[in-house]
Amino acid sequence: DAMVIQNPRYQVTQFGKPVTLSCSQTLNHNVMYWYQQKSSQAPKLLFHYYDKDFNNEADTPDNFQSRRPNTSFCFLDIRSPGLGDTAMYLCATSRQAGEQFFGPGTRLTVL
Amino acid sequence: ILNVEQSPQSLHVQEGDSTNFTCSFPSSNFYALHWYRWETAKSPEALFVMTLNGDEKKKGRISATLNTKEGYSYLYIKGSQPEDSATYLCATRTMRFGAGTRLTVKP
């Protein structure tokens, strides 16, 4: 089945140790999104790729970077994670700006 | 309203009860409102995309209405079942999400 896959599902890292989260899709959608959701809060859009064009939200910390080497893959790099970066990270895809299809998320814990 | 707001934050109902909850959103420059259902340990799943004022959409026992002039949408669940237990999220086209309503249906 076509889907959005996120790896790993759970990640524990140490304060300041770089971490990379992975998202892949078999839907051939041209738009890919990364969201951060902290406990009991709304998912917050960090950035998205519209084809190869990178769109960063104004309040996304510089600590967060993203790469999209091809249509299928998108990575979230956190260069120096802080305790406040503990959250669920959701990847989603869409065709143009339509309905989004989500992965199951990566739950990141920073110790 | 500047942000997307959902109420209540959580809801506990008995199996068979009907329930509803609210999503409020900025009414200016409206384009579309999305409803998602997010079960624990699974991916959020799209329920409805609503675009027209007065629109009503239905999927099984779940339905939603839209008022773009006043900036709100209601989600209704008729005869709730335990498998309806999930967090229900709404989002605007600009990908601003509400914090969700966590529904628990007790057998």
JSON list of C-alpha atoms in Angstrom, two decimals:
[
{"chain": "A", "resi": 1, "resn": "ASP", "atom": "CA", "xyz": [0.00, 0.00, 0.00]},
{"chain": "A", "resi": 2, "resn": "ALA", "atom": "CA", "xyz": [1.19, 3.51, -0.73]},
{"chain": "A", "resi": 3, "resn": "MET", "atom": "CA", "xyz": [2.12, 5.22, 2.47]},
{"chain": "A", "resi": 4, "resn": "VAL", "atom": "CA", "xyz": [4.24, 7.65, 4.45]},
{"chain": "A", "resi": 5, "resn": "ILE", "atom": "CA", "xyz": [6.93, 5.97, 6.52]},
{"chain": "A", "resi": 6, "resn": "GLN", "atom": "CA", "xyz": [8.88, 7.51, 9.35]},
{"chain": "A", "resi": 7, "resn": "ASN", "atom": "CA", "xyz": [12.01, 6.13, 10.96]},
{"chain": "A", "resi": 8, "resn": "PRO", "atom": "CA", "xyz": [12.72, 5.63, 13.70]},
{"chain": "A", "resi": 9, "resn": "ARG", "atom": "CA", "xyz": [9.40, 5.53, 15.55]},
{"chain": "A", "resi": 10, "resn": "TYR", "atom": "CA", "xyz": [11.15, 6.33, 18.82]},
{"chain": "A", "resi": 11, "resn": "GLN", "atom": "CA", "xyz": [14.44, 8.14, 19.28]},
{"chain": "A", "resi": 12, "resn": "VAL", "atom": "CA", "xyz": [16.28, 9.04, 22.45]},
{"chain": "A", "resi": 13, "resn": "THR", "atom": "CA", "xyz": [19.22, 11.40, 22.20]},
{"chain": "A", "resi": 14, "resn": "GLN", "atom": "CA", "xyz": [21.40, 13.38, 24.55]},
{"chain": "A", "resi": 15, "resn": "PHE", "atom": "CA", "xyz": [21.33, 17.11, 24.97]},
{"chain": "A", "resi": 16, "resn": "GLY", "atom": "CA", "xyz": [23.41, 18.62, 22.17]},
{"chain": "A", "resi": 17, "resn": "LYS", "atom": "CA", "xyz": [23.88, 15.40, 20.20]},
{"chain": "A", "resi": 18, "resn": "PRO", "atom": "CA", "xyz": [22.75, 15.80, 16.57]},
{"chain": "A", "resi": 19, "resn": "VAL", "atom": "CA", "xyz": [19.87, 13.65, 15.44]},
{"chain": "A", "resi": 20, "resn": "THR", "atom": "CA", "xyz": [18.27, 12.96, 12.06]},
{"chain": "A", "resi": 21, "resn": "LEU", "atom": "CA", "xyz": [14.71, 11.84, 11.52]},
{"chain": "A", "resi": 22, "resn": "SER", "atom": "CA", "xyz": [13.68, 10.23, 8.26]},
{"chain": "A", "resi": 23, "resn": "CYS", "atom": "CA", "xyz": [10.51, 10.33, 6.20]},
{"chain": "A", "resi": 24, "resn": "SER", "atom": "CA", "xyz": [9.80, 8.48, 2.97]},
{"chain": "A", "resi": 25, "resn": "GLN", "atom": "CA", "xyz": [6.71, 8.25, 0.81]},
{"chain": "A", "resi": 26, "resn": "THR", "atom": "CA", "xyz": [5.44, 6.03, -1.98]},
{"chain": "A", "resi": 27, "resn": "LEU", "atom": "CA", "xyz": [2.62, 8.40, -2.97]},
{"chain": "A", "resi": 28, "resn": "ASN", "atom": "CA", "xyz": [4.75, 10.44, -5.37]},
{"chain": "A", "resi": 29, "resn": "HIS", "atom": "CA", "xyz": [3.41, 13.60, -3.79]},
{"chain": "A", "resi": 30, "resn": "ASN", "atom": "CA", "xyz": [5.25, 16.79, -4.59]},
{"chain": "A", "resi": 31, "resn": "VAL", "atom": "CA", "xyz": [4.81, 18.46, -1.19]},
{"chain": "A", "resi": 32, "resn": "MET", "atom": "CA", "xyz": [6.34, 17.20, 2.06]},
{"chain": "A", "resi": 33, "resn": "TYR", "atom": "CA", "xyz": [5.86, 18.72, 5.51]},
{"chain": "A", "resi": 34, "resn": "TRP", "atom": "CA", "xyz": [7.47, 18.44, 8.93]},
{"chain": "A", "resi": 35, "resn": "TYR", "atom": "CA", "xyz": [5.47, 19.19, 12.06]},
{"chain": "A", "resi": 36, "resn": "GLN", "atom": "CA", "xyz": [6.44, 19.29, 15.72]},
{"chain": "A", "resi": 37, "resn": "GLN", "atom": "CA", "xyz": [3.84, 18.40, 18.31]},
{"chain": "A", "resi": 38, "resn": "LYS", "atom": "CA", "xyz": [4.53, 18.88, 21.99]},
{"chain": "A", "resi": 39, "resn": "SER", "atom": "CA", "xyz": [2.33, 17.26, 24.57]},
{"chain": "A", "resi": 40, "resn": "SER", "atom": "CA", "xyz": [-1.32, 18.38, 24.39]},
{"chain": "A", "resi": 41, "resn": "GLN", "atom": "CA", "xyz": [-0.48, 21.15, 21.91]},
{"chain": "A", "resi": 42, "resn": "ALA", "atom": "CA", "xyz": [-1.39, 21.69, 18.29]},
{"chain": "A", "resi": 43, "resn": "PRO", "atom": "CA", "xyz": [0.97, 20.24, 15.68]},
{"chain": "A", "resi": 44, "resn": "LYS", "atom": "CA", "xyz": [3.16, 23.12, 14.56]},
{"chain": "A", "resi": 45, "resn": "LEU", "atom": "CA", "xyz": [4.44, 23.35, 11.01]},
{"chain": "A", "resi": 46, "resn": "LEU", "atom": "CA", "xyz": [8.24, 23.63, 10.96]},
{"chain": "A", "resi": 47, "resn": "PHE", "atom": "CA", "xyz": [8.81, 23.75, 7.20]},
{"chain": "A", "resi": 48, "resn": "HIS", "atom": "CA", "xyz": [7.71, 22.19, 3.97]},
{"chain": "A", "resi": 49, "resn": "TYR", "atom": "CA", "xyz": [9.07, 21.42, 0.54]},
{"chain": "A", "resi": 50, "resn": "TYR", "atom": "CA", "xyz": [6.98, 22.29, -2.48]},
{"chain": "A", "resi": 51, "resn": "ASP", "atom": "CA", "xyz": [8.83, 20.20, -5.05]},
{"chain": "A", "resi": 52, "resn": "LYS", "atom": "CA", "xyz": [12.44, 21.27, -4.44]},
{"chain": "A", "resi": 53, "resn": "ASP", "atom": "CA", "xyz": [11.51, 24.65, -3.00]},
{"chain": "A", "resi": 54, "resn": "PHE", "atom": "CA", "xyz": [12.15, 24.85, 0.73]},
{"chain": "A", "resi": 55, "resn": "ASN", "atom": "CA", "xyz": [9.70, 26.93, 2.81]},
{"chain": "A", "resi": 56, "resn": "ASN", "atom": "CA", "xyz": [10.73, 27.65, 6.37]},
{"chain": "A", "resi": 57, "resn": "GLU", "atom": "CA", "xyz": [8.20, 28.92, 8.91]},
{"chain": "A", "resi": 58, "resn": "ALA", "atom": "CA", "xyz": [9.32, 32.23, 10.40]},
{"chain": "A", "resi": 59, "resn": "ASP", "atom": "CA", "xyz": [9.49, 30.95, 13.96]},
{"chain": "A", "resi": 60, "resn": "THR", "atom": "CA", "xyz": [11.25, 27.64, 13.27]},
{"chain": "A", "resi": 61, "resn": "PRO", "atom": "CA", "xyz": [14.50, 27.63, 15.26]},
{"chain": "A", "resi": 62, "resn": "ASP", "atom": "CA", "xyz": [17.75, 27.66, 13.29]},
{"chain": "A", "resi": 63, "resn": "ASN", "atom": "CA", "xyz": [18.61, 24.46, 15.09]},
{"chain": "A", "resi": 64, "resn": "PHE", "atom": "CA", "xyz": [16.18, 22.66, 12.77]},
{"chain": "A", "resi": 65, "resn": "GLN", "atom": "CA", "xyz": [17.22, 21.92, 9.22]},
{"chain": "A", "resi": 66, "resn": "SER", "atom": "CA", "xyz": [15.74, 19.80, 6.46]},
{"chain": "A", "resi": 67, "resn": "ARG", "atom": "CA", "xyz": [16.91, 18.02, 3.34]},
{"chain": "A", "resi": 68, "resn": "ARG", "atom": "CA", "xyz": [14.96, 16.55, 0.47]},
{"chain": "A", "resi": 69, "resn": "PRO", "atom": "CA", "xyz": [17.37, 14.67, -1.78]},
{"chain": "A", "resi": 70, "resn": "ASN", "atom": "CA", "xyz": [14.59, 13.35, -4.03]},
{"chain": "A", "resi": 71, "resn": "THR", "atom": "CA", "xyz": [10.79, 13.22, -4.28]},
{"chain": "A", "resi": 72, "resn": "SER", "atom": "CA", "xyz": [10.50, 10.23, -1.98]},
{"chain": "A", "resi": 73, "resn": "PHE", "atom": "CA", "xyz": [12.68, 11.20, 0.96]},
{"chain": "A", "resi": 74, "resn": "CYS", "atom": "CA", "xyz": [12.81, 14.07, 3.39]},
{"chain": "A", "resi": 75, "resn": "PHE", "atom": "CA", "xyz": [14.99, 14.41, 6.49]},
{"chain": "A", "resi": 76, "resn": "LEU", "atom": "CA", "xyz": [14.73, 16.52, 9.61]},
{"chain": "A", "resi": 77, "resn": "ASP", "atom": "CA", "xyz": [18.09, 17.35, 11.17]},
{"chain": "A", "resi": 78, "resn": "ILE", "atom": "CA", "xyz": [18.28, 18.76, 14.66]},
{"chain": "A", "resi": 79, "resn": "ARG", "atom": "CA", "xyz": [21.80, 20.06, 15.06]},
{"chain": "A", "resi": 80, "resn": "SER", "atom": "CA", "xyz": [21.99, 20.54, 18.80]},
{"chain": "A", "resi": 81, "resn": "PRO", "atom": "CA", "xyz": [18.86, 19.22, 20.47]},
{"chain": "A", "resi": 82, "resn": "GLY", "atom": "CA", "xyz": [17.73, 20.87, 23.64]},
{"chain": "A", "resi": 83, "resn": "LEU", "atom": "CA", "xyz": [15.42, 19.50, 26.31]},
{"chain": "A", "resi": 84, "resn": "GLY", "atom": "CA", "xyz": [12.63, 21.61, 24.81]},
{"chain": "A", "resi": 85, "resn": "ASP", "atom": "CA", "xyz": [12.85, 19.70, 21.54]},
{"chain": "A", "resi": 86, "resn": "THR", "atom": "CA", "xyz": [11.34, 16.61, 23.12]},
{"chain": "A", "resi": 87, "resn": "ALA", "atom": "CA", "xyz": [8.21, 16.12, 21.04]},
{"chain": "A", "resi": 88, "resn": "MET", "atom": "CA", "xyz": [6.43, 14.05, 18.42]},
{"chain": "A", "resi": 89, "resn": "TYR", "atom": "CA", "xyz": [7.65, 14.85, 14.90]},
{"chain": "A", "resi": 90, "resn": "LEU", "atom": "CA", "xyz": [5.16, 14.23, 12.13]},
{"chain": "A", "resi": 91, "resn": "CYS", "atom": "CA", "xyz": [5.88, 14.04, 8.43]},
{"chain": "A", "resi": 92, "resn": "ALA", "atom": "CA", "xyz": [3.12, 14.53, 5.90]},
{"chain": "A", "resi": 93, "resn": "THR", "atom": "CA", "xyz": [2.76, 14.67, 2.13]},
{"chain": "A", "resi": 94, "resn": "SER", "atom": "CA", "xyz": [0.24, 16.12, -0.26]},
{"chain": "A", "resi": 95, "resn": "ARG", "atom": "CA", "xyz": [-0.36, 16.57, -3.93]},
{"chain": "A", "resi": 96, "resn": "GLN", "atom": "CA", "xyz": [-0.14, 20.32, -4.45]},
{"chain": "A", "resi": 97, "resn": "ALA", "atom": "CA", "xyz": [-1.77, 21.92, -1.38]},
{"chain": "A", "resi": 98, "resn": "GLY", "atom": "CA", "xyz": [-4.47, 19.31, -0.99]},
{"chain": "A", "resi": 99, "resn": "GLU", "atom": "CA", "xyz": [-5.30, 16.70, 1.59]},
{"chain": "A", "resi": 100, "resn": "GLN", "atom": "CA", "xyz": [-2.32, 15.66, 3.67]},
{"chain": "A", "resi": 101, "resn": "PHE", "atom": "CA", "xyz": [-1.25, 12.08, 4.31]},
{"chain": "A", "resi": 102, "resn": "PHE", "atom": "CA", "xyz": [0.65, 11.58, 7.54]},
{"chain": "A", "resi": 103, "resn": "GLY", "atom": "CA", "xyz": [3.26, 9.18, 8.76]},
{"chain": "A", "resi": 104, "resn": "PRO", "atom": "CA", "xyz": [2.95, 7.65, 12.23]},
{"chain": "A", "resi": 105, "resn": "GLY", "atom": "CA", "xyz": [5.45, 10.09, 13.70]},
{"chain": "A", "resi": 106, "resn": "THR", "atom": "CA", "xyz": [8.77, 9.85, 15.50]},
{"chain": "A", "resi": 107, "resn": "ARG", "atom": "CA", "xyz": [8.67, 10.41, 19.23]},
{"chain": "A", "resi": 108, "resn": "LEU", "atom": "CA", "xyz": [11.92, 12.14, 20.17]},
{"chain": "A", "resi": 109, "resn": "THR", "atom": "CA", "xyz": [13.16, 12.36, 23.74]},
{"chain": "A", "resi": 110, "resn": "VAL", "atom": "CA", "xyz": [16.13, 14.59, 24.57]},
{"chain": "A", "resi": 111, "resn": "LEU", "atom": "CA", "xyz": [17.83, 13.72, 27.85]},
{"chain": "B", "resi": 1, "resn": "ILE", "atom": "CA", "xyz": [-9.80, 34.67, 16.04]},
{"chain": "B", "resi": 2, "resn": "LEU", "atom": "CA", "xyz": [-6.16, 34.51, 14.99]},
{"chain": "B", "resi": 3, "resn": "ASN", "atom": "CA", "xyz": [-5.47, 30.86, 15.71]},
{"chain": "B", "resi": 4, "resn": "VAL", "atom": "CA", "xyz": [-7.30, 27.61, 15.22]},
{"chain": "B", "resi": 5, "resn": "GLU", "atom": "CA", "xyz": [-9.01, 26.63, 18.46]},
{"chain": "B", "resi": 6, "resn": "GLN", "atom": "CA", "xyz": [-10.80, 23.43, 19.36]},
{"chain": "B", "resi": 7, "resn": "SER", "atom": "CA", "xyz": [-13.16, 22.70, 22.20]},
{"chain": "B", "resi": 8, "resn": "PRO", "atom": "CA", "xyz": [-13.50, 20.86, 24.38]},
{"chain": "B", "resi": 9, "resn": "GLN", "atom": "CA", "xyz": [-9.93, 19.69, 24.93]},
{"chain": "B", "resi": 10, "resn": "SER", "atom": "CA", "xyz": [-11.17, 16.27, 25.99]},
{"chain": "B", "resi": 11, "resn": "LEU", "atom": "CA", "xyz": [-14.46, 14.46, 26.11]},
{"chain": "B", "resi": 12, "resn": "HIS", "atom": "CA", "xyz": [-15.55, 11.23, 27.78]},
{"chain": "B", "resi": 13, "resn": "VAL", "atom": "CA", "xyz": [-18.81, 9.65, 26.61]},
{"chain": "B", "resi": 14, "resn": "GLN", "atom": "CA", "xyz": [-20.56, 6.33, 26.99]},
{"chain": "B", "resi": 15, "resn": "GLU", "atom": "CA", "xyz": [-20.94, 3.93, 24.10]},
{"chain": "B", "resi": 16, "resn": "GLY", "atom": "CA", "xyz": [-24.07, 4.85, 22.16]},
{"chain": "B", "resi": 17, "resn": "ASP", "atom": "CA", "xyz": [-24.00, 8.52, 23.08]},
{"chain": "B", "resi": 18, "resn": "SER", "atom": "CA", "xyz": [-23.92, 11.10, 20.33]},
{"chain": "B", "resi": 19, "resn": "THR", "atom": "CA", "xyz": [-21.39, 13.87, 20.69]},
{"chain": "B", "resi": 20, "resn": "ASN", "atom": "CA", "xyz": [-20.06, 16.94, 18.95]},
{"chain": "B", "resi": 21, "resn": "PHE", "atom": "CA", "xyz": [-17.14, 19.30, 19.21]},
{"chain": "B", "resi": 22, "resn": "THR", "atom": "CA", "xyz": [-16.05, 22.58, 17.71]},
{"chain": "B", "resi": 23, "resn": "CYS", "atom": "CA", "xyz": [-13.26, 24.01, 15.61]},
{"chain": "B", "resi": 24, "resn": "SER", "atom": "CA", "xyz": [-12.96, 27.81, 15.40]},
{"chain": "B", "resi": 25, "resn": "PHE", "atom": "CA", "xyz": [-10.71, 29.41, 12.80]},
{"chain": "B", "resi": 26, "resn": "PRO", "atom": "CA", "xyz": [-9.94, 32.82, 11.30]},
{"chain": "B", "resi": 27, "resn": "SER", "atom": "CA", "xyz": [-12.79, 33.60, 8.91]},
{"chain": "B", "resi": 28, "resn": "SER", "atom": "CA", "xyz": [-10.83, 36.03, 6.76]},
{"chain": "B", "resi": 29, "resn": "ASN", "atom": "CA", "xyz": [-9.15, 34.64, 3.63]},
{"chain": "B", "resi": 30, "resn": "PHE", "atom": "CA", "xyz": [-10.77, 31.27, 4.17]},
{"chain": "B", "resi": 31, "resn": "TYR", "atom": "CA", "xyz": [-9.93, 28.58, 1.68]},
{"chain": "B", "resi": 32, "resn": "ALA", "atom": "CA", "xyz": [-10.47, 25.17, 3.24]},
{"chain": "B", "resi": 33, "resn": "LEU", "atom": "CA", "xyz": [-10.80, 23.39, 6.56]},
{"chain": "B", "resi": 34, "resn": "HIS", "atom": "CA", "xyz": [-9.51, 19.88, 7.16]},
{"chain": "B", "resi": 35, "resn": "TRP", "atom": "CA", "xyz": [-10.61, 17.41, 9.82]},
{"chain": "B", "resi": 36, "resn": "TYR", "atom": "CA", "xyz": [-8.31, 14.57, 10.88]},
{"chain": "B", "resi": 37, "resn": "ARG", "atom": "CA", "xyz": [-8.72, 11.61, 13.17]},
{"chain": "B", "resi": 38, "resn": "TRP", "atom": "CA", "xyz": [-5.63, 10.49, 15.10]},
{"chain": "B", "resi": 39, "resn": "GLU", "atom": "CA", "xyz": [-5.67, 7.20, 16.95]},
{"chain": "B", "resi": 40, "resn": "THR", "atom": "CA", "xyz": [-2.90, 6.50, 19.41]},
{"chain": "B", "resi": 41, "resn": "ALA", "atom": "CA", "xyz": [0.20, 4.95, 17.78]},
{"chain": "B", "resi": 42, "resn": "LYS", "atom": "CA", "xyz": [-1.24, 5.44, 14.30]},
{"chain": "B", "resi": 43, "resn": "SER", "atom": "CA", "xyz": [-1.00, 8.11, 11.61]},
{"chain": "B", "resi": 44, "resn": "PRO", "atom": "CA", "xyz": [-3.47, 10.98, 11.56]},
{"chain": "B", "resi": 45, "resn": "GLU", "atom": "CA", "xyz": [-6.11, 10.13, 8.98]},
{"chain": "B", "resi": 46, "resn": "ALA", "atom": "CA", "xyz": [-8.03, 12.64, 6.90]},
{"chain": "B", "resi": 47, "resn": "LEU", "atom": "CA", "xyz": [-11.78, 12.69, 7.54]},
{"chain": "B", "resi": 48, "resn": "PHE", "atom": "CA", "xyz": [-13.10, 15.68, 5.61]},
{"chain": "B", "resi": 49, "resn": "VAL", "atom": "CA", "xyz": [-11.99, 18.63, 3.54]},
{"chain": "B", "resi": 50, "resn": "MET", "atom": "CA", "xyz": [-14.56, 21.40, 3.68]},
{"chain": "B", "resi": 51, "resn": "THR", "atom": "CA", "xyz": [-14.57, 24.44, 1.46]},
{"chain": "B", "resi": 52, "resn": "LEU", "atom": "CA", "xyz": [-18.08, 25.88, 1.02]},
{"chain": "B", "resi": 53, "resn": "ASN", "atom": "CA", "xyz": [-20.04, 27.87, 3.58]},
{"chain": "B", "resi": 54, "resn": "GLY", "atom": "CA", "xyz": [-22.96, 25.76, 4.75]},
{"chain": "B", "resi": 55, "resn": "ASP", "atom": "CA", "xyz": [-21.26, 22.56, 3.58]},
{"chain": "B", "resi": 56, "resn": "GLU", "atom": "CA", "xyz": [-22.15, 19.37, 5.37]},
{"chain": "B", "resi": 57, "resn": "LYS", "atom": "CA", "xyz": [-20.15, 16.18, 4.88]},
{"chain": "B", "resi": 58, "resn": "LYS", "atom": "CA", "xyz": [-20.79, 12.71, 6.19]},
{"chain": "B", "resi": 59, "resn": "LYS", "atom": "CA", "xyz": [-18.79, 9.52, 6.54]},
{"chain": "B", "resi": 60, "resn": "GLY", "atom": "CA", "xyz": [-20.71, 6.75, 8.26]},
{"chain": "B", "resi": 61, "resn": "ARG", "atom": "CA", "xyz": [-21.68, 7.97, 11.72]},
{"chain": "B", "resi": 62, "resn": "ILE", "atom": "CA", "xyz": [-19.43, 11.02, 11.53]},
{"chain": "B", "resi": 63, "resn": "SER", "atom": "CA", "xyz": [-20.53, 14.29, 9.97]},
{"chain": "B", "resi": 64, "resn": "ALA", "atom": "CA", "xyz": [-19.24, 17.84, 9.86]},
{"chain": "B", "resi": 65, "resn": "THR", "atom": "CA", "xyz": [-20.67, 21.26, 9.11]},
{"chain": "B", "resi": 66, "resn": "LEU", "atom": "CA", "xyz": [-18.97, 24.49, 8.12]},
{"chain": "B", "resi": 67, "resn": "ASN", "atom": "CA", "xyz": [-19.72, 28.17, 8.69]},
{"chain": "B", "resi": 68, "resn": "THR", "atom": "CA", "xyz": [-17.06, 30.24, 6.97]},
{"chain": "B", "resi": 69, "resn": "LYS", "atom": "CA", "xyz": [-18.65, 33.60, 7.76]},
{"chain": "B", "resi": 70, "resn": "GLU", "atom": "CA", "xyz": [-18.41, 33.14, 11.50]},
{"chain": "B", "resi": 71, "resn": "GLY", "atom": "CA", "xyz": [-15.39, 30.86, 11.37]},
{"chain": "B", "resi": 72, "resn": "TYR", "atom": "CA", "xyz": [-16.44, 27.57, 12.91]},
{"chain": "B", "resi": 73, "resn": "SER", "atom": "CA", "xyz": [-16.98, 23.93, 12.07]},
{"chain": "B", "resi": 74, "resn": "TYR", "atom": "CA", "xyz": [-18.73, 21.25, 14.07]},
{"chain": "B", "resi": 75, "resn": "LEU", "atom": "CA", "xyz": [-17.90, 17.57, 14.03]},
{"chain": "B", "resi": 76, "resn": "TYR", "atom": "CA", "xyz": [-20.68, 15.20, 15.08]},
{"chain": "B", "resi": 77, "resn": "ILE", "atom": "CA", "xyz": [-20.46, 11.54, 15.98]},
{"chain": "B", "resi": 78, "resn": "LYS", "atom": "CA", "xyz": [-23.73, 9.66, 16.19]},
{"chain": "B", "resi": 79, "resn": "GLY", "atom": "CA", "xyz": [-23.93, 6.62, 18.44]},
{"chain": "B", "resi": 80, "resn": "SER", "atom": "CA", "xyz": [-20.30, 6.70, 19.58]},
{"chain": "B", "resi": 81, "resn": "GLN", "atom": "CA", "xyz": [-18.40, 3.41, 19.66]},
{"chain": "B", "resi": 82, "resn": "PRO", "atom": "CA", "xyz": [-15.18, 2.57, 21.54]},
{"chain": "B", "resi": 83, "resn": "GLU", "atom": "CA", "xyz": [-13.33, 2.50, 18.22]},
{"chain": "B", "resi": 84, "resn": "ASP", "atom": "CA", "xyz": [-14.18, 6.19, 17.78]},
{"chain": "B", "resi": 85, "resn": "SER", "atom": "CA", "xyz": [-11.79, 6.95, 20.63]},
{"chain": "B", "resi": 86, "resn": "ALA", "atom": "CA", "xyz": [-9.13, 9.19, 19.13]},
{"chain": "B", "resi": 87, "resn": "THR", "atom": "CA", "xyz": [-7.95, 12.77, 18.94]},
{"chain": "B", "resi": 88, "resn": "TYR", "atom": "CA", "xyz": [-9.82, 14.82, 16.35]},
{"chain": "B", "resi": 89, "resn": "LEU", "atom": "CA", "xyz": [-7.81, 17.63, 14.79]},
{"chain": "B", "resi": 90, "resn": "CYS", "atom": "CA", "xyz": [-8.86, 20.44, 12.51]},
{"chain": "B", "resi": 91, "resn": "ALA", "atom": "CA", "xyz": [-6.53, 22.50, 10.34]},
{"chain": "B", "resi": 92, "resn": "THR", "atom": "CA", "xyz": [-6.73, 25.36, 7.88]},
{"chain": "B", "resi": 93, "resn": "ARG", "atom": "CA", "xyz": [-5.20, 25.31, 4.43]},
{"chain": "B", "resi": 94, "resn": "THR", "atom": "CA", "xyz": [-2.21, 27.24, 5.77]},
{"chain": "B", "resi": 95, "resn": "MET", "atom": "CA", "xyz": [-1.58, 24.22, 7.99]},
{"chain": "B", "resi": 96, "resn": "ARG", "atom": "CA", "xyz": [-2.48, 25.83, 11.27]},
{"chain": "B", "resi": 97, "resn": "PHE", "atom": "CA", "xyz": [-3.79, 23.06, 13.47]},
{"chain": "B", "resi": 98, "resn": "GLY", "atom": "CA", "xyz": [-5.95, 23.17, 16.55]},
{"chain": "B", "resi": 99, "resn": "ALA", "atom": "CA", "xyz": [-4.74, 21.30, 19.62]},
{"chain": "B", "resi": 100, "resn": "GLY", "atom": "CA", "xyz": [-7.40, 18.67, 19.06]},
{"chain": "B", "resi": 101, "resn": "THR", "atom": "CA", "xyz": [-10.28, 17.17, 20.98]},
{"chain": "B", "resi": 102, "resn": "ARG", "atom": "CA", "xyz": [-9.40, 13.90, 22.66]},
{"chain": "B", "resi": 103, "resn": "LEU", "atom": "CA", "xyz": [-12.48, 11.66, 22.63]},
{"chain": "B", "resi": 104, "resn": "THR", "atom": "CA", "xyz": [-12.76, 8.60, 24.86]},
{"chain": "B", "resi": 105, "resn": "VAL", "atom": "CA", "xyz": [-15.76, 6.33, 24.40]},
{"chain": "B", "resi": 106, "resn": "LYS", "atom": "CA", "xyz": [-16.37, 3.99, 27.31]},
{"chain": "B", "resi": 107, "resn": "PRO", "atom": "CA", "xyz": [-17.99, 0.59, 26.63]}
]
